[in-house]
mmCIF file with all atom_site columns, C-alpha atoms in Angstrom:
data_model
loop_
_atom_site.group_PDB
_atom_site.id
_atom_site.type_symbol
_atom_site.label_atom_id
_atom_site.label_alt_id
_atom_site.label_comp_id
_atom_site.label_asym_id
_atom_site.label_entity_id
_atom_site.label_seq_id
_atom_site.pdbx_PDB_ins_code
_atom_site.Cartn_x
_atom_site.Cartn_y
_atom_site.Cartn_z
_atom_site.occupancy
_atom_site.B_iso_or_equiv
_atom_site.pdbx_formal_charge
_atom_site.auth_seq_id
_atom_site.auth_comp_id
_atom_site.auth_asym_id
_atom_site.auth_atom_id
_atom_site.pdbx_PDB_model_num
ATOM 1   C CA . ALA A 1 1   ? -21.603 -107.404 121.260 1.00 0.00 ? 5   ALA A CA 1
ATOM 2   C CA . PRO A 1 2   ? -21.926 -104.250 119.131 1.00 0.00 ? 6   PRO A CA 1
ATOM 3   C CA . PRO A 1 3   ? -24.047 -101.442 120.583 1.00 0.00 ? 7   PRO A CA 1
ATOM 4   C CA . SER A 1 4   ? -27.608 -101.257 119.342 1.00 0.00 ? 8   SER A CA 1
ATOM 5   C CA . ALA A 1 5   ? -28.657 -98.433  117.034 1.00 0.00 ? 9   ALA A CA 1
ATOM 6   C CA . MET A 1 6   ? -30.269 -95.338  118.475 1.00 0.00 ? 10  MET A CA 1
ATOM 7   C CA . THR A 1 7   ? -34.012 -95.133  117.881 1.00 0.00 ? 11  THR A CA 1
ATOM 8   C CA . PRO A 1 8   ? -35.509 -91.979  116.352 1.00 0.00 ? 12  PRO A CA 1
ATOM 9   C CA . SER A 1 9   ? -37.101 -91.164  119.704 1.00 0.00 ? 13  SER A CA 1
ATOM 10  C CA . GLN A 1 10  ? -33.740 -91.447  121.462 1.00 0.00 ? 14  GLN A CA 1
ATOM 11  C CA . ALA A 1 11  ? -32.098 -89.277  118.792 1.00 0.00 ? 15  ALA A CA 1
ATOM 12  C CA . ALA A 1 12  ? -34.785 -86.603  119.193 1.00 0.00 ? 16  ALA A CA 1
ATOM 13  C CA . SER A 1 13  ? -34.366 -86.709  122.970 1.00 0.00 ? 17  SER A CA 1
ATOM 14  C CA . ALA A 1 14  ? -30.590 -86.343  122.621 1.00 0.00 ? 18  ALA A CA 1
ATOM 15  C CA . TRP A 1 15  ? -30.985 -83.272  120.370 1.00 0.00 ? 19  TRP A CA 1
ATOM 16  C CA . ALA A 1 16  ? -33.499 -81.742  122.776 1.00 0.00 ? 20  ALA A CA 1
ATOM 17  C CA . ALA A 1 17  ? -31.119 -82.341  125.687 1.00 0.00 ? 21  ALA A CA 1
ATOM 18  C CA . ALA A 1 18  ? -28.242 -80.735  123.761 1.00 0.00 ? 22  ALA A CA 1
ATOM 19  C CA . GLY A 1 19  ? -30.389 -77.690  123.062 1.00 0.00 ? 23  GLY A CA 1
ATOM 20  C CA . LEU A 1 20  ? -31.468 -77.375  126.669 1.00 0.00 ? 24  LEU A CA 1
ATOM 21  C CA . ALA A 1 21  ? -27.868 -77.722  127.847 1.00 0.00 ? 25  ALA A CA 1
ATOM 22  C CA . ALA A 1 22  ? -26.685 -74.999  125.444 1.00 0.00 ? 26  ALA A CA 1
ATOM 23  C CA . PHE A 1 23  ? -29.526 -72.571  126.169 1.00 0.00 ? 27  PHE A CA 1
ATOM 24  C CA . PRO A 1 24  ? -28.104 -70.957  129.350 1.00 0.00 ? 28  PRO A CA 1
ATOM 25  C CA . PHE A 1 25  ? -24.747 -70.287  127.665 1.00 0.00 ? 29  PHE A CA 1
ATOM 26  C CA . LEU A 1 26  ? -26.453 -68.118  125.042 1.00 0.00 ? 30  LEU A CA 1
ATOM 27  C CA . PHE A 1 27  ? -27.034 -65.488  127.725 1.00 0.00 ? 31  PHE A CA 1
ATOM 28  C CA . PHE A 1 28  ? -23.296 -65.148  128.426 1.00 0.00 ? 32  PHE A CA 1
ATOM 29  C CA . VAL A 1 29  ? -21.482 -65.924  125.159 1.00 0.00 ? 33  VAL A CA 1
ATOM 30  C CA . SER A 1 30  ? -22.288 -64.145  121.922 1.00 0.00 ? 34  SER A CA 1
ATOM 31  C CA . ALA A 1 31  ? -21.525 -65.982  118.708 1.00 0.00 ? 35  ALA A CA 1
ATOM 32  C CA . PRO A 1 32  ? -20.808 -63.294  116.114 1.00 0.00 ? 36  PRO A CA 1
ATOM 33  C CA . TYR A 1 33  ? -21.835 -63.955  112.548 1.00 0.00 ? 37  TYR A CA 1
ATOM 34  C CA . GLY A 1 34  ? -22.537 -62.007  109.376 1.00 0.00 ? 38  GLY A CA 1
ATOM 35  C CA . LYS A 1 35  ? -21.438 -58.379  109.465 1.00 0.00 ? 39  LYS A CA 1
ATOM 36  C CA . LEU A 1 36  ? -20.647 -58.681  113.187 1.00 0.00 ? 40  LEU A CA 1
ATOM 37  C CA . ALA A 1 37  ? -18.122 -61.508  112.657 1.00 0.00 ? 41  ALA A CA 1
ATOM 38  C CA . ARG A 1 38  ? -14.747 -61.165  114.326 1.00 0.00 ? 42  ARG A CA 1
ATOM 39  C CA . ASP A 1 39  ? -11.474 -63.058  114.414 1.00 0.00 ? 43  ASP A CA 1
ATOM 40  C CA . GLY A 1 40  ? -11.062 -65.892  116.871 1.00 0.00 ? 44  GLY A CA 1
ATOM 41  C CA . TRP A 1 41  ? -14.498 -67.463  116.451 1.00 0.00 ? 45  TRP A CA 1
ATOM 42  C CA . GLY A 1 42  ? -14.187 -70.332  114.004 1.00 0.00 ? 46  GLY A CA 1
ATOM 43  C CA . ALA A 1 43  ? -12.948 -70.415  110.463 1.00 0.00 ? 47  ALA A CA 1
ATOM 44  C CA . PRO A 1 44  ? -14.376 -67.720  108.184 1.00 0.00 ? 48  PRO A CA 1
ATOM 45  C CA . ILE A 1 45  ? -16.130 -69.083  105.097 1.00 0.00 ? 49  ILE A CA 1
ATOM 46  C CA . ASP A 1 46  ? -17.970 -67.452  102.227 1.00 0.00 ? 50  ASP A CA 1
ATOM 47  C CA . GLY A 1 47  ? -21.622 -66.772  103.002 1.00 0.00 ? 51  GLY A CA 1
ATOM 48  C CA . ARG A 1 48  ? -22.923 -68.586  99.926  1.00 0.00 ? 52  ARG A CA 1
ATOM 49  C CA . LEU A 1 49  ? -20.816 -71.667  100.666 1.00 0.00 ? 53  LEU A CA 1
ATOM 50  C CA . GLY A 1 50  ? -22.028 -71.633  104.274 1.00 0.00 ? 54  GLY A CA 1
ATOM 51  C CA . TRP A 1 51  ? -25.647 -71.414  103.145 1.00 0.00 ? 55  TRP A CA 1
ATOM 52  C CA . PHE A 1 52  ? -25.139 -74.246  100.660 1.00 0.00 ? 56  PHE A CA 1
ATOM 53  C CA . LEU A 1 53  ? -23.533 -76.497  103.290 1.00 0.00 ? 57  LEU A CA 1
ATOM 54  C CA . GLN A 1 54  ? -26.263 -75.646  105.790 1.00 0.00 ? 58  GLN A CA 1
ATOM 55  C CA . GLU A 1 55  ? -29.049 -76.578  103.371 1.00 0.00 ? 59  GLU A CA 1
ATOM 56  C CA . LEU A 1 56  ? -27.392 -79.639  101.803 1.00 0.00 ? 60  LEU A CA 1
ATOM 57  C CA . PRO A 1 57  ? -28.599 -82.220  104.380 1.00 0.00 ? 61  PRO A CA 1
ATOM 58  C CA . SER A 1 58  ? -32.250 -81.487  103.610 1.00 0.00 ? 62  SER A CA 1
ATOM 59  C CA . PRO A 1 59  ? -32.339 -82.577  99.934  1.00 0.00 ? 63  PRO A CA 1
ATOM 60  C CA . LEU A 1 60  ? -29.921 -85.424  100.663 1.00 0.00 ? 64  LEU A CA 1
ATOM 61  C CA . ALA A 1 61  ? -32.214 -86.722  103.413 1.00 0.00 ? 65  ALA A CA 1
ATOM 62  C CA . LEU A 1 62  ? -35.231 -86.425  101.111 1.00 0.00 ? 66  LEU A CA 1
ATOM 63  C CA . VAL A 1 63  ? -33.601 -88.372  98.277  1.00 0.00 ? 67  VAL A CA 1
ATOM 64  C CA . THR A 1 64  ? -32.214 -90.977  100.679 1.00 0.00 ? 68  THR A CA 1
ATOM 65  C CA . SER A 1 65  ? -35.586 -91.501  102.346 1.00 0.00 ? 69  SER A CA 1
ATOM 66  C CA . LEU A 1 66  ? -37.262 -91.927  98.959  1.00 0.00 ? 70  LEU A CA 1
ATOM 67  C CA . MET A 1 67  ? -34.707 -94.454  97.744  1.00 0.00 ? 71  MET A CA 1
ATOM 68  C CA . VAL A 1 68  ? -34.259 -96.603  100.843 1.00 0.00 ? 72  VAL A CA 1
ATOM 69  C CA . ASN A 1 69  ? -36.613 -99.515  101.487 1.00 0.00 ? 73  ASN A CA 1
ATOM 70  C CA . HIS A 1 70  ? -38.027 -98.876  104.963 1.00 0.00 ? 74  HIS A CA 1
ATOM 71  C CA . ARG A 1 71  ? -40.296 -101.900 105.247 1.00 0.00 ? 75  ARG A CA 1
ATOM 72  C CA . ALA A 1 72  ? -38.829 -105.355 104.784 1.00 0.00 ? 76  ALA A CA 1
ATOM 73  C CA . ASP A 1 73  ? -42.315 -106.890 104.378 1.00 0.00 ? 77  ASP A CA 1
ATOM 74  C CA . ASP A 1 74  ? -43.153 -104.594 101.426 1.00 0.00 ? 78  ASP A CA 1
ATOM 75  C CA . PRO A 1 75  ? -40.323 -104.216 98.890  1.00 0.00 ? 79  PRO A CA 1
ATOM 76  C CA . SER A 1 76  ? -42.322 -101.629 96.932  1.00 0.00 ? 80  SER A CA 1
ATOM 77  C CA . SER A 1 77  ? -42.415 -99.238  99.904  1.00 0.00 ? 81  SER A CA 1
ATOM 78  C CA . SER A 1 78  ? -39.447 -97.277  98.548  1.00 0.00 ? 82  SER A CA 1
ATOM 79  C CA . CYS A 1 79  ? -39.822 -95.118  95.470  1.00 0.00 ? 83  CYS A CA 1
ATOM 80  C CA . ALA A 1 80  ? -36.700 -96.731  94.014  1.00 0.00 ? 84  ALA A CA 1
ATOM 81  C CA . ALA A 1 81  ? -38.621 -100.010 93.904  1.00 0.00 ? 85  ALA A CA 1
ATOM 82  C CA . GLY A 1 82  ? -41.607 -98.446  92.147  1.00 0.00 ? 86  GLY A CA 1
ATOM 83  C CA . GLY A 1 83  ? -43.504 -97.453  95.282  1.00 0.00 ? 87  GLY A CA 1
ATOM 84  C CA . TRP A 1 84  ? -44.839 -94.189  93.843  1.00 0.00 ? 88  TRP A CA 1
ATOM 85  C CA . THR A 1 85  ? -48.458 -95.245  94.340  1.00 0.00 ? 89  THR A CA 1
ATOM 86  C CA . ARG A 1 86  ? -50.369 -97.376  96.785  1.00 0.00 ? 90  ARG A CA 1
ATOM 87  C CA . ASP A 1 87  ? -52.292 -100.481 95.744  1.00 0.00 ? 91  ASP A CA 1
ATOM 88  C CA . ASP A 1 88  ? -55.455 -98.385  95.268  1.00 0.00 ? 92  ASP A CA 1
ATOM 89  C CA . GLY A 1 89  ? -53.684 -95.997  92.863  1.00 0.00 ? 93  GLY A CA 1
ATOM 90  C CA . ALA A 1 90  ? -53.380 -93.109  95.328  1.00 0.00 ? 94  ALA A CA 1
ATOM 91  C CA . PRO A 1 91  ? -49.963 -91.446  95.670  1.00 0.00 ? 95  PRO A CA 1
ATOM 92  C CA . SER A 1 92  ? -47.699 -92.996  98.274  1.00 0.00 ? 96  SER A CA 1
ATOM 93  C CA . MET A 1 93  ? -46.891 -91.055  101.439 1.00 0.00 ? 97  MET A CA 1
ATOM 94  C CA . ALA A 1 94  ? -43.300 -90.807  100.204 1.00 0.00 ? 98  ALA A CA 1
ATOM 95  C CA . LEU A 1 95  ? -44.484 -89.061  97.053  1.00 0.00 ? 99  LEU A CA 1
ATOM 96  C CA . VAL A 1 96  ? -46.793 -86.757  99.030  1.00 0.00 ? 100 VAL A CA 1
ATOM 97  C CA . ALA A 1 97  ? -43.955 -85.865  101.410 1.00 0.00 ? 101 ALA A CA 1
ATOM 98  C CA . ALA A 1 98  ? -41.606 -85.171  98.480  1.00 0.00 ? 102 ALA A CA 1
ATOM 99  C CA . GLY A 1 99  ? -44.233 -82.948  96.850  1.00 0.00 ? 103 GLY A CA 1
ATOM 100 C CA . LEU A 1 100 ? -44.762 -80.985  100.054 1.00 0.00 ? 104 LEU A CA 1
ATOM 101 C CA . TRP A 1 101 ? -41.007 -80.574  100.516 1.00 0.00 ? 105 TRP A CA 1
ATOM 102 C CA . CYS A 1 102 ? -40.612 -79.257  96.983  1.00 0.00 ? 106 CYS A CA 1
ATOM 103 C CA . ALA A 1 103 ? -43.575 -76.891  97.425  1.00 0.00 ? 107 ALA A CA 1
ATOM 104 C CA . HIS A 1 104 ? -42.116 -75.289  100.523 1.00 0.00 ? 108 HIS A CA 1
#
């Protein structure tokens, strides 16, 4: 049988565990970057390209979350299916979240 998908809670716990495991090493190994960069520590890339690649997952995740139907019982729950407002005319949580993301 195929393995079951990781739940969001399990994913968050895995990231927290990875951070806790890496924390002690930060006291002994310095990772040079910016003007302190040196040879032998990863591939050098242009700063603007690095920034772009670092920030790219955020807008992609936003657009994906707006376009994917998250609730099988309510096909209009994704913005792609016209779920921009709730039944009472108020903006959907997806639209509110997108507005807050754009405002930041």
